[in-house]
Short mmCIF file of C-alpha atoms in Angstrom, two decimals:
data_model
loop_
_atom_site.label_atom_id
_atom_site.label_comp_id
_atom_site.label_asym_id
_atom_site.label_seq_id
_atom_site.Cartn_x
_atom_site.Cartn_y
_atom_site.Cartn_z
CA MET A 232 23.49 -28.65 -16.31
CA LEU A 233 23.83 -27.42 -12.72
CA ASP A 234 23.07 -29.92 -9.99
CA LEU A 235 20.00 -28.91 -7.98
CA HIS A 236 21.22 -30.57 -4.81
CA ARG A 237 24.41 -28.52 -4.90
CA LEU A 238 22.45 -25.36 -5.55
CA VAL A 239 20.39 -26.10 -2.44
CA LEU A 240 23.60 -26.50 -0.42
CA LEU A 241 24.78 -23.10 -1.65
CA ARG A 242 21.46 -21.56 -0.61
CA GLU A 243 21.77 -23.20 2.81
CA LEU A 244 25.26 -21.69 3.19
CA SER A 245 23.85 -18.24 2.39
CA ILE A 246 21.25 -18.70 5.14
CA ARG A 247 23.30 -20.41 7.86
CA GLY A 248 26.64 -18.67 7.37
CA THR A 249 29.08 -21.55 7.83
CA MET A 250 29.67 -24.97 6.33
CA ALA A 251 29.59 -26.49 9.80
CA ALA A 252 26.07 -25.08 10.33
CA VAL A 253 24.94 -26.42 6.92
CA ALA A 254 26.41 -29.82 7.73
CA GLU A 255 24.65 -29.93 11.10
CA ALA A 256 21.28 -28.86 9.64
CA LEU A 257 21.43 -31.41 6.79
CA GLN A 258 23.26 -34.16 8.70
CA TYR A 259 26.31 -34.13 6.46
CA SER A 260 29.96 -33.78 7.30
CA PRO A 261 31.54 -30.32 6.73
CA SER A 262 34.00 -31.90 4.29
CA ALA A 263 31.11 -33.38 2.25
CA VAL A 264 29.46 -29.94 2.02
CA SER A 265 32.79 -28.39 0.97
CA GLN A 266 33.34 -31.05 -1.70
CA GLN A 267 29.85 -30.57 -3.19
CA LEU A 268 30.30 -26.78 -3.35
CA THR A 269 33.70 -27.22 -5.00
CA LEU A 270 32.02 -29.35 -7.64
CA LEU A 271 29.36 -26.66 -8.11
CA GLU A 272 32.11 -24.11 -8.80
CA LYS A 273 33.51 -26.43 -11.49
CA GLU A 274 30.03 -26.96 -12.99
CA SER A 275 29.34 -23.22 -13.13
CA ASN A 276 32.90 -22.30 -14.14
CA ALA A 277 32.77 -19.48 -11.60
CA VAL A 278 34.25 -18.49 -8.29
CA LEU A 279 31.39 -18.81 -5.80
CA LEU A 280 33.16 -18.62 -2.42
CA ARG A 281 35.94 -16.50 -1.03
CA LYS A 282 37.72 -17.29 2.23
CA THR A 283 37.58 -14.52 4.83
CA GLY A 284 39.58 -15.71 7.81
CA ARG A 285 38.00 -18.94 9.05
CA THR A 286 34.73 -18.38 7.21
CA VAL A 287 33.67 -18.07 3.58
CA GLN A 288 31.83 -15.29 1.78
CA LEU A 289 29.53 -15.72 -1.19
CA THR A 290 30.51 -13.87 -4.34
CA PRO A 291 28.00 -11.88 -6.48
CA LEU A 292 27.89 -14.82 -8.92
CA ALA A 293 26.99 -17.12 -6.02
CA GLU A 294 24.13 -14.82 -5.04
CA ILE A 295 22.70 -15.25 -8.54
CA LEU A 296 22.67 -19.00 -8.05
CA VAL A 297 21.19 -18.66 -4.54
CA LYS A 298 18.27 -16.73 -6.01
CA ALA A 299 17.81 -19.43 -8.65
CA ALA A 300 17.93 -22.15 -6.00
CA GLU A 301 15.23 -20.36 -4.02
CA GLU A 302 12.97 -20.15 -7.07
CA LEU A 303 13.55 -23.79 -7.95
CA SER A 304 12.87 -24.92 -4.37
CA ASN A 305 9.61 -22.94 -4.37
CA THR A 306 8.61 -24.51 -7.70
CA LEU A 307 9.26 -28.00 -6.37
CA GLU A 308 7.34 -27.29 -3.17
CA ARG A 309 4.35 -26.05 -5.18
CA ALA A 310 4.54 -29.14 -7.41
CA GLU A 311 4.55 -31.42 -4.35
CA ALA A 312 1.55 -29.56 -2.96
CA GLU A 313 -0.36 -29.99 -6.22
CA LEU A 314 0.57 -33.65 -6.33
CA HIS A 315 -0.74 -34.24 -2.81
CA ALA A 316 -3.85 -32.14 -3.49
CA ALA A 317 -4.76 -34.57 -6.27
CA ASP A 318 -4.91 -37.35 -3.67
CA THR A 319 -8.33 -37.85 -2.07
CA SER A 320 -6.85 -38.42 1.38
CA VAL A 321 -5.09 -35.86 3.57
CA ARG A 322 -1.80 -37.19 4.85
CA GLY A 323 1.81 -36.30 5.38
CA ARG A 324 3.88 -34.39 7.91
CA VAL A 325 3.56 -30.84 9.21
CA ARG A 326 6.50 -29.35 11.15
CA VAL A 327 5.37 -26.54 13.42
CA ALA A 328 7.36 -24.04 15.51
CA VAL A 329 5.39 -22.49 18.34
CA PHE A 330 6.01 -20.20 21.33
CA GLN A 331 5.18 -21.31 24.87
CA SER A 332 1.73 -19.86 25.64
CA ALA A 333 0.36 -20.99 22.27
CA ALA A 334 1.86 -24.42 22.85
CA LEU A 335 -0.04 -24.61 26.15
CA ALA A 336 -3.31 -23.02 25.08
CA LEU A 337 -3.83 -23.91 21.40
CA MET A 338 -1.80 -26.96 20.48
CA PRO A 339 -3.39 -29.61 22.75
CA ALA A 340 -6.89 -28.94 21.39
CA ALA A 341 -5.66 -28.65 17.81
CA LEU A 342 -3.70 -31.91 18.04
CA THR A 343 -6.71 -33.72 19.50
CA MET A 344 -8.91 -32.53 16.63
CA MET A 345 -6.26 -33.50 14.05
CA LYS A 346 -6.05 -37.00 15.52
CA THR A 347 -9.81 -37.40 15.01
CA ASP A 348 -10.31 -35.56 11.70
CA HIS A 349 -6.99 -36.25 9.96
CA PRO A 350 -5.37 -39.31 11.53
CA ASP A 351 -2.91 -39.73 8.62
CA VAL A 352 -1.31 -36.33 9.25
CA ARG A 353 1.73 -36.36 11.52
CA VAL A 354 2.17 -33.03 13.32
CA GLU A 355 5.62 -32.38 14.80
CA MET A 356 6.00 -29.43 17.22
CA VAL A 357 9.10 -27.62 18.50
CA GLN A 358 8.96 -24.72 20.96
CA LYS A 359 10.85 -21.72 19.59
CA GLU A 360 10.98 -17.98 20.18
CA PRO A 361 8.92 -16.28 17.42
CA GLU A 362 11.72 -14.32 15.70
CA GLU A 363 13.96 -17.37 15.44
CA ALA A 364 11.02 -19.54 14.34
CA LEU A 365 9.98 -17.14 11.60
CA HIS A 366 13.47 -17.22 10.12
CA GLU A 367 13.66 -21.00 10.37
CA THR A 368 10.27 -21.37 8.66
CA TRP A 369 11.47 -19.12 5.87
CA SER A 370 14.63 -21.27 5.58
CA ARG A 371 12.50 -24.47 5.38
CA ASP A 372 13.28 -25.97 8.77
CA PHE A 373 9.53 -25.76 9.55
CA ASP A 374 6.34 -25.74 7.50
CA MET A 375 4.52 -23.32 9.77
CA VAL A 376 5.16 -21.05 12.72
CA ILE A 377 2.71 -19.85 15.36
CA ALA A 378 4.09 -16.50 16.48
CA GLU A 379 3.13 -13.43 18.46
CA GLN A 380 3.25 -9.68 17.91
CA TYR A 381 3.12 -7.15 20.73
CA PRO A 382 1.75 -3.59 20.36
CA ALA A 383 4.24 -1.18 18.75
CA HIS A 384 6.69 -4.03 18.15
CA ALA A 385 6.37 -5.43 14.63
CA ALA A 386 7.40 -9.01 14.05
CA PRO A 387 10.16 -9.54 11.43
CA TRP A 388 8.85 -9.71 7.89
CA LEU A 389 10.52 -12.17 5.53
CA SER A 390 9.84 -12.24 1.81
CA GLY A 391 7.87 -15.31 0.74
CA LEU A 392 6.05 -15.87 4.04
CA ILE A 393 2.25 -15.61 4.17
CA ARG A 394 0.81 -14.43 7.50
CA ARG A 395 -2.68 -15.08 8.91
CA ASP A 396 -3.95 -13.73 12.22
CA LEU A 397 -5.38 -16.39 14.56
CA THR A 398 -6.56 -14.40 17.55
CA THR A 399 -5.70 -11.61 19.96
CA ASP A 400 -5.53 -11.50 23.76
CA ALA A 401 -5.36 -8.74 26.33
CA ILE A 402 -2.15 -7.98 28.23
CA ARG A 403 -2.71 -7.28 31.92
CA LEU A 404 -0.70 -6.47 35.02
CA ALA A 405 -0.44 -9.60 37.14
CA VAL A 406 0.11 -8.86 40.85
CA PRO A 407 -0.04 -10.79 44.15
CA ASP A 408 -3.34 -10.73 46.04
CA THR A 409 -1.71 -8.49 48.64
CA PHE A 410 -1.15 -5.68 46.09
CA ASP A 411 -3.18 -2.62 47.04
CA GLY A 412 -2.61 -0.44 43.97
CA THR A 413 -4.83 0.16 40.95
CA GLY A 414 -2.39 0.38 38.04
CA ILE A 415 1.09 -0.12 36.67
CA GLY A 416 2.41 3.09 38.26
CA ASP A 417 1.72 1.62 41.69
CA ALA A 418 4.15 -1.22 40.93
CA ALA A 419 7.12 1.08 40.36
CA ASP A 420 8.93 0.03 43.55
CA LEU A 421 8.22 -3.69 43.31
CA PRO A 422 10.41 -6.50 41.87
CA TRP A 423 9.48 -7.49 38.31
CA VAL A 424 9.81 -10.74 36.34
CA MET A 425 10.21 -10.47 32.60
CA GLU A 426 11.33 -12.52 29.64
CA PRO A 427 14.97 -12.24 28.50
CA ARG A 428 16.26 -9.13 26.70
CA GLY A 429 15.66 -9.12 22.96
CA THR A 430 12.18 -10.67 23.14
CA ALA A 431 9.12 -8.72 22.02
CA SER A 432 7.41 -9.18 25.40
CA ARG A 433 10.45 -7.75 27.22
CA HIS A 434 10.52 -4.72 24.96
CA PHE A 435 6.80 -4.15 25.48
CA ALA A 436 7.00 -4.54 29.25
CA GLU A 437 9.95 -2.17 29.64
CA GLN A 438 8.35 0.45 27.42
CA SER A 439 5.08 0.21 29.32
CA CYS A 440 6.90 0.87 32.61
CA ARG A 441 8.88 3.77 31.15
CA ILE A 442 5.76 5.35 29.73
CA ALA A 443 4.29 5.07 33.25
CA GLY A 444 7.28 7.04 34.53
CA PHE A 445 9.68 4.51 36.03
CA GLU A 446 12.45 2.03 35.21
CA PRO A 447 11.38 -1.49 36.29
CA ASP A 448 13.48 -3.39 38.81
CA VAL A 449 13.78 -6.60 36.76
CA ARG A 450 14.96 -8.90 39.47
CA PHE A 451 13.90 -12.14 37.79
CA GLU A 452 14.34 -13.13 34.15
CA THR A 453 12.81 -16.25 32.58
CA ALA A 454 11.14 -17.22 29.33
CA ASP A 455 9.01 -19.76 31.21
CA LEU A 456 5.63 -18.14 31.81
CA GLN A 457 4.66 -20.81 34.31
CA ALA A 458 7.68 -19.81 36.40
CA GLN A 459 6.61 -16.17 36.10
CA ILE A 460 3.13 -17.06 37.36
CA ARG A 461 4.57 -18.84 40.39
CA LEU A 462 6.71 -15.82 41.26
CA VAL A 463 3.65 -13.55 41.10
CA GLU A 464 1.44 -16.00 43.04
CA SER A 465 4.00 -16.28 45.81
CA GLY A 466 4.23 -12.50 46.22
CA ASN A 467 7.78 -12.22 44.92
CA ALA A 468 7.19 -10.29 41.70
CA VAL A 469 4.76 -8.53 39.40
CA ALA A 470 4.55 -9.05 35.63
CA LEU A 471 2.74 -8.11 32.44
CA MET A 472 0.97 -11.22 31.16
CA PRO A 473 -1.24 -12.01 28.17
CA ASP A 474 -4.59 -13.64 28.86
CA LEU A 475 -3.69 -16.75 26.83
CA VAL A 476 -1.61 -18.08 29.74
CA TRP A 477 -4.89 -18.61 31.65
CA ALA A 478 -6.64 -20.58 28.90
CA GLY A 479 -8.59 -23.46 30.41
CA ARG A 480 -8.20 -22.37 34.02
CA PRO A 481 -9.04 -19.43 36.26
CA ALA A 482 -6.39 -16.83 37.00
CA SER A 483 -4.40 -17.60 40.16
CA CYS A 484 -3.42 -14.04 40.98
CA THR A 485 -4.93 -10.57 40.69
CA LEU A 486 -5.07 -9.14 37.16
CA LEU A 487 -5.42 -5.43 36.48
CA THR A 488 -6.49 -4.05 33.12
CA LEU A 489 -4.02 -1.46 31.74
CA ALA A 490 -5.25 2.03 30.88
CA ASP A 491 -4.75 1.66 27.11
CA GLU A 492 -6.05 -1.94 27.07
CA PRO A 493 -3.21 -3.36 24.90
CA ARG A 494 -3.68 -6.62 23.02
CA ARG A 495 -1.21 -9.10 21.61
CA THR A 496 -1.78 -10.71 18.20
CA ILE A 497 -1.25 -14.44 17.63
CA PHE A 498 -0.61 -15.32 14.00
CA THR A 499 0.63 -18.08 11.75
CA ALA A 500 3.18 -17.80 8.93
CA GLN A 501 3.92 -20.22 6.11
CA ARG A 502 5.98 -20.12 2.95
CA GLU A 503 3.84 -18.98 0.06
CA SER A 504 4.95 -22.02 -1.94
CA GLY A 505 3.66 -24.39 0.75
CA VAL A 506 0.25 -22.94 1.70
CA ASP A 507 -1.62 -25.33 -0.60
CA TRP A 508 -0.06 -28.45 0.91
CA PRO A 509 -3.20 -30.41 2.03
CA ALA A 510 -1.80 -31.49 5.40
CA ALA A 511 -0.68 -27.96 6.27
CA ARG A 512 -3.98 -26.52 5.06
CA ALA A 513 -5.91 -28.98 7.25
CA PHE A 514 -3.78 -28.14 10.28
CA LEU A 515 -4.24 -24.40 9.76
CA ALA A 516 -8.03 -24.83 9.60
CA THR A 517 -7.88 -26.89 12.79
CA LEU A 518 -5.77 -24.24 14.52
CA GLU A 519 -8.30 -21.56 13.54
CA GLN A 520 -11.12 -23.67 14.96
CA ALA A 521 -9.17 -24.22 18.19
CA ALA A 522 -8.57 -20.46 18.47
CA ARG A 523 -12.27 -19.70 17.98
CA GLU A 524 -13.28 -22.22 20.64
CA MET A 525 -10.65 -20.89 23.03
CA GLU A 526 -11.94 -17.32 22.58
CA GLY A 527 -15.35 -18.49 23.70
CA THR A 528 -14.02 -19.95 26.95
CA LEU A 529 -11.09 -17.66 27.83
CA SER A 530 -11.76 -15.96 31.12
CA VAL A 531 -9.56 -14.20 33.63
CA GLU A 532 -12.14 -14.44 36.38
CA ARG A 533 -10.86 -16.04 39.59
#
């Protein structure tokens, strides 16, 4: 009989790449992880790991066990969900990964509603970039991710994740009040602020500028949208910003609608095996309500 705990450790190694990363994620020592995997090799009577320099590589036999560990983990998660669904009360913990503008615009209202409607549910939130958060939700670090997808830039798709769209918001050109142009082409010679390279918003912004016929002078780079707003307000930069950053307050700079009126999609993703968990289901319903109420009040009027 193979030990389920050791199978899970092998799956974690396939996801995280090194024993040190597995140890850090599960709060073990690297030597303890190594010892457990050595025991798994003895139990299975198979070579599961090969050393390649300072790292290890999973063998084809190990990949078979990783697939089995994934199926067993999903079965256990579904069983837990069914067990909790049989309880008349909604309680438990929901671990959520969320990107910045959703954390500012959606989470406060959703958390307030949860505190009133489901006081026995503990919601834990960590701010993460969407692509990283999607992978970590798939690998079971989180129960749910709130992520974003920009036009012509598909978010990563991971097998076993269920996606549901929450809302969309317009992306506009944010410029200082002294700007006298009418569109993105008029900002060709101005300094820009954008998120770091590799993010979906950066890809979208650069492509929008190139389609307009120029390479943007990205003088400022920050993932903090509040810092971007301050740079635009102070007349030091221009930026492409989604409307969600203005949720609950009027815009503090001039916003120009782009010619093709692009919109960003905000969505949630959960593991298929965990969607029936009552606490997660309650939080998703609350998020959807918060998104609907936000849509009714979102305004970019100054």
